[in-house]
Amino acid sequence: MTTVSLTVNGQSVTADVDPRTLLVQFLRDNLRLTGTHVGCDTSQCGACVVHLNGHAVKSCTVLAVQADSSVVTTIEGIAEGGELHPMQAAFREHHGLQCGYCTPGMIMSAIDIVNRKGHALDEQTIRAELEGNLCRCTGYHNIVKAVAAGAQGMAQSLLRQAAE
Amino acid sequence: MYAFEYHRPTSVKEAASLAGGAEDAKFLAGGHTLLPTMKLRLAGPANLIDLGQIAELRGIERSGSAVTIGAMMKHAEVATSAEVKEAIPALAEMAELIGDPHVRNRGTIGGSIANNDPSADYPAACLALNATIVTNQRKVAADDFFQGIFTTALEEGEIITRVSFPIPSQAAYAKFRNPASRYALVGVFVAKHADGVRVAVTGAGSNGVFRVPEMEKALSGSFTPDALNGIAVPQDRMNSDIHADAAYRAHLVGVMARRAVQAAAARG
């Protein structure tokens, strides 16, 4: 067993894990944060995307022990004060999901896209940047709309915070 | 995944000494090839030595005529590096074409080069740019480093520390991606140096990355797509699989080489 200490959604966590434990297994099985999904388990589909030190990664292809001393944010960690994150709200508003399986990964990727590319995202940029996330239901149209709207929503949320 | 013992050294020296003292050890860089391989039980090292906490393996430096990149620098870091974009934009663009954004946030230059996947992008960049691969023991020219599919000059326990790329006068990379895996079906990196042009091809060769001397000679005379007229790579050296047969890959080498020359020339 190897000891791993990290911060998950703002909380410090320390645990002894078998070194072969994947970060996604650690999140789901040890911490019971089951919002992060396992789709393909081969780093292709993006259902398991979380933020590791602020960057989107596929948590099925990271060992929990590699995340030692890191800061991890999952889908459970983005809503604030009982209010959906603007990107979550946009996915609901624009019907950016059907079965919902890929949605946590889509939303974590979408927030990462905004962090890297800014709030004014055109369709082409969104489609290109979502290449690591697969959805088998929607045909992507509403997801793309949701990401564009969520990016705007994040900008407005920042403005509101600045005004307060 | 088979069980293994995990080690997290904080210096190259410590990593090398761990590898020397441990049986059946493997180094873990970004893990985006090794971990999937271990999940499939195609690899099952008894000891896994994680290079992720070694500060001396990081950093990007421009010094005079070369850009030197630490082995643990991630693809996303190379793609967005101001130094790389200014000195060798073709290299930053190549890094941006690897995998998807999540993969680029984990995969590293050192891991890619040490693995030498026959469809990986970095080996073509290293060969065309005449890079020097620096290890904890020596410096190896790219021409001597890549020795066939998944085979390199690295000895047991040897660690890539950095890769030094001479700055070319013009360069570009043209990649025909497999749309599912995003690996190169064929990728051609073309670089014009003071002493001639180098052309390196990945994805196509049945024995991994290779140079094309006929193209290099023609392009050293005239750095234009038309200089490649009539030059074909032999089909019997091409990889053939469900994605593309040898004839198609051989054809694509010519097409991608032209596109690379065109893009490099357009950059001026």
Short mmCIF file of C-alpha atoms in Angstrom, two decimals:
data_model
loop_
_atom_site.label_atom_id
_atom_site.label_comp_id
_atom_site.label_asym_id
_atom_site.label_seq_id
_atom_site.Cartn_x
_atom_site.Cartn_y
_atom_site.Cartn_z
CA MET A 1 0.00 0.00 0.00
CA THR A 2 1.08 3.57 -0.68
CA THR A 3 -0.15 6.64 1.13
CA VAL A 4 -1.69 9.32 -1.02
CA SER A 5 -2.70 12.80 0.14
CA LEU A 6 -4.55 15.20 -2.10
CA THR A 7 -7.24 17.83 -2.13
CA VAL A 8 -10.53 16.83 -3.73
CA ASN A 9 -13.19 19.47 -4.24
CA GLY A 10 -11.59 21.62 -1.55
CA GLN A 11 -11.29 18.85 1.05
CA SER A 12 -8.02 17.26 2.15
CA VAL A 13 -8.00 13.51 1.71
CA THR A 14 -5.40 10.97 2.85
CA ALA A 15 -5.67 7.27 2.17
CA ASP A 16 -3.61 4.10 1.82
CA VAL A 17 -4.15 2.66 -1.64
CA ASP A 18 -2.89 -0.21 -3.74
CA PRO A 19 -0.56 1.63 -6.17
CA ARG A 20 -2.46 0.25 -9.16
CA THR A 21 -5.63 2.09 -8.11
CA LEU A 22 -6.67 4.46 -10.88
CA LEU A 23 -7.61 8.00 -9.93
CA VAL A 24 -11.15 7.37 -11.19
CA GLN A 25 -11.47 4.26 -8.99
CA PHE A 26 -10.15 6.21 -6.02
CA LEU A 27 -12.72 8.97 -6.59
CA ARG A 28 -15.62 6.59 -7.12
CA ASP A 29 -14.85 3.70 -4.77
CA ASN A 30 -12.91 5.33 -1.92
CA LEU A 31 -14.52 8.76 -1.87
CA ARG A 32 -17.93 7.69 -3.26
CA LEU A 33 -17.81 10.54 -5.77
CA THR A 34 -19.64 8.61 -8.44
CA GLY A 35 -20.36 11.60 -10.68
CA THR A 36 -17.12 10.88 -12.53
CA HIS A 37 -17.93 8.02 -14.88
CA VAL A 38 -15.97 5.21 -16.47
CA GLY A 39 -16.98 4.85 -20.09
CA CYS A 40 -14.35 3.15 -22.20
CA ASP A 41 -11.57 2.78 -19.61
CA THR A 42 -9.09 3.22 -22.48
CA SER A 43 -8.56 7.02 -22.42
CA GLN A 44 -10.74 7.61 -25.44
CA CYS A 45 -14.28 8.59 -24.41
CA GLY A 46 -13.72 11.33 -21.82
CA ALA A 47 -16.51 10.29 -19.42
CA CYS A 48 -13.90 10.27 -16.63
CA VAL A 49 -12.52 13.78 -17.18
CA VAL A 50 -11.65 15.67 -13.98
CA HIS A 51 -9.40 18.65 -13.35
CA LEU A 52 -5.97 17.82 -11.95
CA ASN A 53 -4.19 20.96 -10.75
CA GLY A 54 -6.55 22.95 -12.96
CA HIS A 55 -6.07 20.92 -16.15
CA ALA A 56 -8.54 18.47 -17.69
CA VAL A 57 -7.28 14.87 -17.59
CA LYS A 58 -8.75 11.43 -18.16
CA SER A 59 -8.80 9.98 -14.66
CA CYS A 60 -8.93 6.40 -15.99
CA THR A 61 -5.36 6.90 -17.19
CA VAL A 62 -3.85 8.45 -14.07
CA LEU A 63 -2.87 6.46 -11.00
CA ALA A 64 -4.23 7.77 -7.72
CA VAL A 65 -0.65 7.82 -6.40
CA GLN A 66 0.38 10.10 -9.28
CA ALA A 67 -2.12 12.65 -7.96
CA ASP A 68 -0.35 12.87 -4.61
CA SER A 69 -0.10 16.48 -3.38
CA SER A 70 -2.42 17.56 -6.19
CA VAL A 71 -5.69 19.43 -6.33
CA VAL A 72 -8.53 17.52 -7.98
CA THR A 73 -11.91 18.93 -8.97
CA THR A 74 -14.76 16.65 -10.02
CA ILE A 75 -18.26 17.34 -11.29
CA GLU A 76 -19.44 17.33 -7.65
CA GLY A 77 -17.11 20.23 -6.86
CA ILE A 78 -18.22 22.91 -9.32
CA ALA A 79 -21.67 23.99 -8.09
CA GLU A 80 -21.53 26.75 -5.50
CA GLY A 81 -23.98 27.42 -2.68
CA GLY A 82 -26.56 25.02 -4.04
CA GLU A 83 -26.56 26.72 -7.43
CA LEU A 84 -25.51 24.92 -10.56
CA HIS A 85 -22.27 26.02 -12.18
CA PRO A 86 -23.05 28.15 -15.28
CA MET A 87 -21.83 25.32 -17.51
CA GLN A 88 -24.13 22.82 -15.78
CA ALA A 89 -27.02 25.27 -16.09
CA ALA A 90 -26.30 25.71 -19.81
CA PHE A 91 -26.31 21.94 -20.42
CA ARG A 92 -29.72 21.74 -18.73
CA GLU A 93 -31.11 24.77 -20.54
CA HIS A 94 -29.93 23.65 -23.99
CA HIS A 95 -30.72 19.96 -23.60
CA GLY A 96 -27.02 19.13 -23.93
CA LEU A 97 -27.64 15.55 -22.89
CA GLN A 98 -29.91 12.59 -23.35
CA CYS A 99 -28.77 9.63 -21.27
CA GLY A 100 -26.34 11.82 -19.32
CA TYR A 101 -23.54 9.32 -19.11
CA CYS A 102 -20.96 11.48 -20.87
CA THR A 103 -22.20 14.71 -19.30
CA PRO A 104 -19.87 15.02 -16.28
CA GLY A 105 -16.86 14.62 -18.58
CA MET A 106 -18.34 16.96 -21.16
CA ILE A 107 -18.91 19.66 -18.54
CA MET A 108 -15.44 19.31 -16.99
CA SER A 109 -13.92 19.48 -20.47
CA ALA A 110 -16.09 22.46 -21.40
CA ILE A 111 -14.94 24.42 -18.34
CA ASP A 112 -11.33 23.56 -19.26
CA ILE A 113 -11.94 24.86 -22.79
CA VAL A 114 -13.21 28.17 -21.41
CA ASN A 115 -10.22 28.38 -19.06
CA ARG A 116 -7.85 27.95 -22.00
CA LYS A 117 -9.65 29.65 -24.86
CA GLY A 118 -11.79 32.32 -23.22
CA HIS A 119 -15.51 33.02 -23.18
CA ALA A 120 -16.17 33.86 -26.83
CA LEU A 121 -16.09 30.39 -28.36
CA ASP A 122 -17.13 29.74 -31.95
CA GLU A 123 -18.66 26.46 -33.03
CA GLN A 124 -15.55 25.27 -34.84
CA THR A 125 -13.37 25.79 -31.76
CA ILE A 126 -15.82 23.98 -29.50
CA ARG A 127 -16.12 21.01 -31.85
CA ALA A 128 -12.35 20.72 -32.24
CA GLU A 129 -11.70 21.05 -28.52
CA LEU A 130 -14.33 18.42 -27.64
CA GLU A 131 -12.54 15.76 -29.69
CA GLY A 132 -11.61 13.84 -26.56
CA ASN A 133 -15.21 13.46 -25.39
CA LEU A 134 -17.62 11.05 -27.01
CA CYS A 135 -21.42 11.22 -26.80
CA ARG A 136 -23.44 8.39 -28.31
CA CYS A 137 -26.87 10.03 -28.00
CA THR A 138 -27.05 13.63 -29.00
CA GLY A 139 -25.13 14.10 -32.22
CA TYR A 140 -23.32 16.89 -30.37
CA HIS A 141 -25.40 19.81 -31.69
CA ASN A 142 -26.95 20.70 -28.35
CA ILE A 143 -23.72 20.02 -26.50
CA VAL A 144 -21.95 22.56 -28.72
CA LYS A 145 -24.74 25.08 -28.10
CA ALA A 146 -24.56 24.41 -24.36
CA VAL A 147 -20.80 24.93 -24.24
CA ALA A 148 -21.07 28.26 -26.07
CA ALA A 149 -23.85 29.39 -23.74
CA GLY A 150 -22.05 28.08 -20.67
CA ALA A 151 -18.94 30.02 -21.65
CA GLN A 152 -21.05 33.19 -21.79
CA GLY A 153 -22.68 32.25 -18.50
CA MET A 154 -19.25 31.88 -16.89
CA ALA A 155 -18.31 35.36 -18.12
CA GLN A 156 -21.50 36.86 -16.67
CA SER A 157 -20.94 35.03 -13.41
CA LEU A 158 -17.45 36.54 -13.18
CA LEU A 159 -18.86 40.02 -13.86
CA ARG A 160 -21.48 39.53 -11.15
CA GLN A 161 -18.83 38.42 -8.68
CA ALA A 162 -16.68 41.42 -9.54
CA ALA A 163 -19.65 43.75 -9.02
CA GLU A 164 -20.37 42.25 -5.61
CA MET B 1 -3.47 -4.44 -14.09
CA TYR B 2 -0.89 -6.60 -12.30
CA ALA B 3 0.34 -5.40 -8.92
CA PHE B 4 3.61 -3.46 -8.77
CA GLU B 5 5.69 -1.55 -6.29
CA TYR B 6 5.51 2.21 -6.76
CA HIS B 7 8.46 4.57 -6.38
CA ARG B 8 8.44 8.34 -6.49
CA PRO B 9 12.01 9.67 -6.73
CA THR B 10 12.72 13.41 -6.66
CA SER B 11 15.98 13.40 -8.64
CA VAL B 12 17.28 11.70 -11.77
CA LYS B 13 20.09 10.20 -9.71
CA GLU B 14 17.62 8.66 -7.28
CA ALA B 15 15.49 7.35 -10.17
CA ALA B 16 18.51 5.73 -11.82
CA SER B 17 19.65 4.17 -8.57
CA LEU B 18 16.14 2.82 -7.92
CA ALA B 19 16.10 1.29 -11.41
CA GLY B 20 19.53 -0.23 -10.85
CA GLY B 21 18.48 -1.84 -7.59
CA ALA B 22 15.02 -3.03 -8.59
CA GLU B 23 14.13 -6.05 -10.62
CA ASP B 24 11.94 -5.59 -13.68
CA ALA B 25 11.54 -1.83 -13.34
CA LYS B 26 9.86 0.59 -15.72
CA PHE B 27 9.87 4.37 -15.72
CA LEU B 28 6.50 6.11 -15.71
CA ALA B 29 6.41 9.47 -17.52
CA GLY B 30 2.96 10.76 -18.58
CA GLY B 31 1.63 7.22 -18.53
CA HIS B 32 -0.60 7.56 -21.56
CA THR B 33 0.92 4.57 -23.29
CA LEU B 34 2.33 2.62 -20.36
CA LEU B 35 -0.79 2.66 -18.16
CA PRO B 36 -3.15 1.45 -20.93
CA THR B 37 -0.58 -1.23 -21.77
CA MET B 38 -0.46 -2.30 -18.14
CA LYS B 39 -4.26 -2.35 -17.95
CA LEU B 40 -4.28 -4.77 -20.87
CA ARG B 41 -1.64 -6.82 -19.04
CA LEU B 42 0.65 -6.48 -22.02
CA ALA B 43 3.12 -4.97 -19.57
CA GLY B 44 3.45 -5.90 -15.93
CA PRO B 45 6.54 -4.35 -14.39
CA ALA B 46 7.31 -5.38 -10.82
CA ASN B 47 8.51 -1.87 -10.06
CA LEU B 48 7.15 1.38 -11.43
CA ILE B 49 9.37 4.43 -11.05
CA ASP B 50 7.34 7.62 -11.42
CA LEU B 51 9.36 10.49 -12.93
CA GLY B 52 6.57 13.00 -12.24
CA GLN B 53 8.13 14.64 -9.20
CA ILE B 54 11.58 15.30 -10.66
CA ALA B 55 11.97 19.06 -11.14
CA GLU B 56 15.19 18.78 -13.16
CA LEU B 57 13.28 16.99 -15.96
CA ARG B 58 11.13 20.05 -16.58
CA GLY B 59 11.62 23.39 -18.34
CA ILE B 60 12.02 24.84 -21.82
CA GLU B 61 15.07 26.91 -22.69
CA ARG B 62 16.18 28.75 -25.79
CA SER B 63 19.90 29.21 -26.03
CA GLY B 64 21.33 30.71 -29.22
CA SER B 65 20.67 28.25 -31.99
CA ALA B 66 18.66 25.59 -30.14
CA VAL B 67 15.55 24.99 -28.06
CA THR B 68 15.97 22.47 -25.26
CA ILE B 69 12.93 20.81 -23.74
CA GLY B 70 12.89 18.87 -20.46
CA ALA B 71 11.81 15.24 -20.85
CA MET B 72 8.78 15.57 -18.56
CA MET B 73 7.31 18.55 -20.39
CA LYS B 74 3.77 17.77 -21.47
CA HIS B 75 2.52 18.08 -25.03
CA ALA B 76 0.20 20.94 -24.02
CA GLU B 77 3.14 22.79 -22.48
CA VAL B 78 5.23 22.45 -25.64
CA ALA B 79 2.26 23.43 -27.83
CA THR B 80 1.67 26.64 -25.86
CA SER B 81 5.28 27.55 -25.04
CA ALA B 82 6.14 31.08 -26.22
CA GLU B 83 9.78 30.04 -26.73
CA VAL B 84 8.88 27.03 -28.90
CA LYS B 85 6.24 28.93 -30.88
CA GLU B 86 8.70 31.68 -31.65
CA ALA B 87 11.76 29.55 -32.42
CA ILE B 88 10.25 26.40 -34.00
CA PRO B 89 6.52 26.98 -34.63
CA ALA B 90 6.33 23.66 -36.49
CA LEU B 91 7.24 21.83 -33.29
CA ALA B 92 4.53 23.60 -31.26
CA GLU B 93 2.00 22.82 -34.00
CA MET B 94 3.04 19.17 -34.03
CA ALA B 95 2.56 18.91 -30.25
CA GLU B 96 -0.94 20.41 -30.65
CA LEU B 97 -1.85 17.54 -33.03
CA ILE B 98 -1.09 14.75 -30.55
CA GLY B 99 -4.13 12.90 -29.16
CA ASP B 100 -6.80 15.16 -27.64
CA PRO B 101 -6.59 18.00 -25.08
CA HIS B 102 -6.71 15.62 -22.10
CA VAL B 103 -3.99 13.40 -23.50
CA ARG B 104 -1.85 16.48 -24.20
CA ASN B 105 -2.21 17.47 -20.54
CA ARG B 106 -0.50 14.24 -19.43
CA GLY B 107 1.66 12.84 -22.24
CA THR B 108 5.31 13.93 -22.30
CA ILE B 109 8.00 14.42 -24.92
CA GLY B 110 10.40 12.09 -23.10
CA GLY B 111 7.80 9.34 -22.81
CA SER B 112 6.87 9.59 -26.47
CA ILE B 113 10.48 9.43 -27.63
CA ALA B 114 11.45 6.59 -25.28
CA ASN B 115 8.44 4.56 -26.43
CA ASN B 116 9.11 5.19 -30.16
CA ASP B 117 5.64 4.14 -31.28
CA PRO B 118 5.74 3.73 -35.07
CA SER B 119 2.82 6.19 -35.38
CA ALA B 120 3.96 8.75 -32.80
CA ASP B 121 4.67 12.32 -33.90
CA TYR B 122 7.74 13.30 -31.87
CA PRO B 123 10.13 10.78 -33.47
CA ALA B 124 9.54 12.47 -36.87
CA ALA B 125 10.17 15.91 -35.37
CA CYS B 126 13.38 14.71 -33.71
CA LEU B 127 14.72 13.16 -36.90
CA ALA B 128 13.82 16.07 -39.19
CA LEU B 129 15.06 18.69 -36.75
CA ASN B 130 18.28 16.73 -36.14
CA ALA B 131 17.62 16.72 -32.40
CA THR B 132 20.00 15.51 -29.74
CA ILE B 133 18.50 13.27 -27.08
CA VAL B 134 20.24 13.90 -23.77
CA THR B 135 20.16 11.15 -21.15
CA ASN B 136 21.58 10.81 -17.66
CA GLN B 137 24.54 9.05 -19.29
CA ARG B 138 25.22 10.59 -22.72
CA LYS B 139 24.01 12.53 -25.71
CA VAL B 140 22.58 10.62 -28.67
CA ALA B 141 21.83 12.04 -32.12
CA ALA B 142 18.24 11.35 -33.25
CA ASP B 143 19.67 9.48 -36.28
CA ASP B 144 21.20 6.94 -33.89
CA PHE B 145 18.44 6.97 -31.30
CA PHE B 146 15.44 5.53 -33.18
CA GLN B 147 16.19 1.92 -34.08
CA GLY B 148 12.90 0.46 -35.29
CA ILE B 149 9.43 -0.09 -33.89
CA PHE B 150 9.35 0.50 -30.11
CA THR B 151 13.15 0.24 -30.11
CA THR B 152 15.65 2.95 -29.18
CA ALA B 153 19.29 3.36 -28.22
CA LEU B 154 18.28 3.60 -24.55
CA GLU B 155 19.97 1.07 -22.29
CA GLU B 156 18.28 -0.52 -19.27
CA GLY B 157 17.89 2.11 -16.58
CA GLU B 158 18.91 5.00 -18.86
CA ILE B 159 16.70 8.09 -18.51
CA ILE B 160 16.05 10.79 -21.11
CA THR B 161 16.57 14.12 -19.35
CA ARG B 162 16.05 16.59 -22.21
CA VAL B 163 15.85 16.96 -25.95
CA SER B 164 17.70 19.68 -27.80
CA PHE B 165 16.31 20.89 -31.13
CA PRO B 166 18.50 23.02 -33.45
CA ILE B 167 16.40 25.90 -34.79
CA PRO B 168 15.77 25.39 -38.54
CA SER B 169 15.29 28.24 -41.00
CA GLN B 170 11.96 26.74 -42.12
CA ALA B 171 9.95 23.73 -41.00
CA ALA B 172 6.46 22.24 -40.99
CA TYR B 173 4.68 19.04 -40.08
CA ALA B 174 1.82 17.61 -42.12
CA LYS B 175 -0.19 14.85 -40.50
CA PHE B 176 -2.91 12.61 -41.87
CA ARG B 177 -4.60 11.53 -38.67
CA ASN B 178 -6.48 8.37 -38.03
CA PRO B 179 -9.73 10.07 -37.01
CA ALA B 180 -10.40 7.56 -34.22
CA SER B 181 -7.02 7.09 -32.58
CA ARG B 182 -5.55 10.44 -33.69
CA TYR B 183 -2.26 8.70 -34.30
CA ALA B 184 -0.54 9.47 -37.59
CA LEU B 185 -1.58 7.25 -40.48
CA VAL B 186 1.19 9.21 -42.15
CA GLY B 187 3.02 12.23 -40.77
CA VAL B 188 5.83 14.04 -42.57
CA PHE B 189 8.10 16.56 -40.85
CA VAL B 190 10.19 18.70 -43.17
CA ALA B 191 12.95 21.01 -41.89
CA LYS B 192 15.32 23.24 -43.81
CA HIS B 193 18.67 23.70 -42.09
CA ALA B 194 21.75 25.70 -43.12
CA ASP B 195 23.37 22.48 -44.37
CA GLY B 196 20.37 20.99 -46.16
CA VAL B 197 16.81 19.74 -45.82
CA ARG B 198 15.72 16.80 -43.67
CA VAL B 199 12.50 14.86 -44.27
CA ALA B 200 11.22 12.38 -41.66
CA VAL B 201 8.15 10.16 -41.96
CA THR B 202 6.16 8.57 -39.15
CA GLY B 203 3.12 6.27 -39.21
CA ALA B 204 3.96 4.84 -42.61
CA GLY B 205 7.10 2.73 -42.27
CA SER B 206 6.93 -0.95 -41.41
CA ASN B 207 9.99 -0.42 -39.23
CA GLY B 208 9.01 2.89 -37.67
CA VAL B 209 10.16 6.44 -38.34
CA PHE B 210 12.50 6.96 -41.31
CA ARG B 211 14.13 9.65 -43.45
CA VAL B 212 13.72 9.99 -47.22
CA PRO B 213 17.13 10.83 -48.74
CA GLU B 214 15.74 11.30 -52.29
CA MET B 215 13.33 13.95 -51.06
CA GLU B 216 15.98 15.60 -48.92
CA LYS B 217 18.33 15.88 -51.91
CA ALA B 218 15.64 17.33 -54.17
CA LEU B 219 14.43 19.80 -51.54
CA SER B 220 17.98 20.89 -50.69
CA GLY B 221 18.24 21.93 -54.35
CA SER B 222 14.84 23.62 -54.52
CA PHE B 223 12.62 23.99 -51.45
CA THR B 224 9.32 23.76 -53.34
CA PRO B 225 6.58 21.12 -53.53
CA ASP B 226 7.34 20.63 -57.25
CA ALA B 227 10.85 19.49 -56.40
CA LEU B 228 9.19 16.30 -55.12
CA ASN B 229 7.68 15.46 -58.54
CA GLY B 230 8.46 11.90 -59.53
CA ILE B 231 9.80 10.84 -56.15
CA ALA B 232 7.96 7.88 -54.63
CA VAL B 233 8.75 5.90 -51.50
CA PRO B 234 8.86 2.12 -52.02
CA GLN B 235 5.65 0.32 -50.99
CA ASP B 236 7.50 -2.67 -49.62
CA ARG B 237 8.77 -0.54 -46.74
CA MET B 238 5.26 0.63 -45.80
CA ASN B 239 3.01 -0.56 -43.03
CA SER B 240 -0.26 -2.18 -44.10
CA ASP B 241 -3.30 -2.58 -41.84
CA ILE B 242 -7.09 -2.22 -41.74
CA HIS B 243 -6.75 1.58 -41.76
CA ALA B 244 -4.56 1.92 -44.85
CA ASP B 245 -2.67 -0.46 -47.10
CA ALA B 246 0.94 -0.02 -48.14
CA ALA B 247 0.12 1.57 -51.51
CA TYR B 248 -2.13 4.17 -49.90
CA ARG B 249 0.42 4.97 -47.21
CA ALA B 250 3.19 5.32 -49.80
CA HIS B 251 0.96 7.72 -51.75
CA LEU B 252 0.17 9.70 -48.59
CA VAL B 253 3.87 10.14 -47.83
CA GLY B 254 4.20 12.10 -51.07
CA VAL B 255 1.05 14.14 -50.43
CA MET B 256 1.99 14.98 -46.84
CA ALA B 257 5.56 15.85 -47.85
CA ARG B 258 4.23 18.36 -50.39
CA ARG B 259 1.86 19.88 -47.86
CA ALA B 260 4.67 20.17 -45.31
CA VAL B 261 6.98 21.89 -47.80
CA GLN B 262 4.19 24.23 -48.85
CA ALA B 263 3.40 25.13 -45.24
CA ALA B 264 7.07 25.62 -44.36
CA ALA B 265 7.70 27.79 -47.43
CA ALA B 266 4.56 29.86 -46.69
CA ARG B 267 5.91 30.61 -43.23
CA GLY B 268 8.88 32.31 -44.92
#
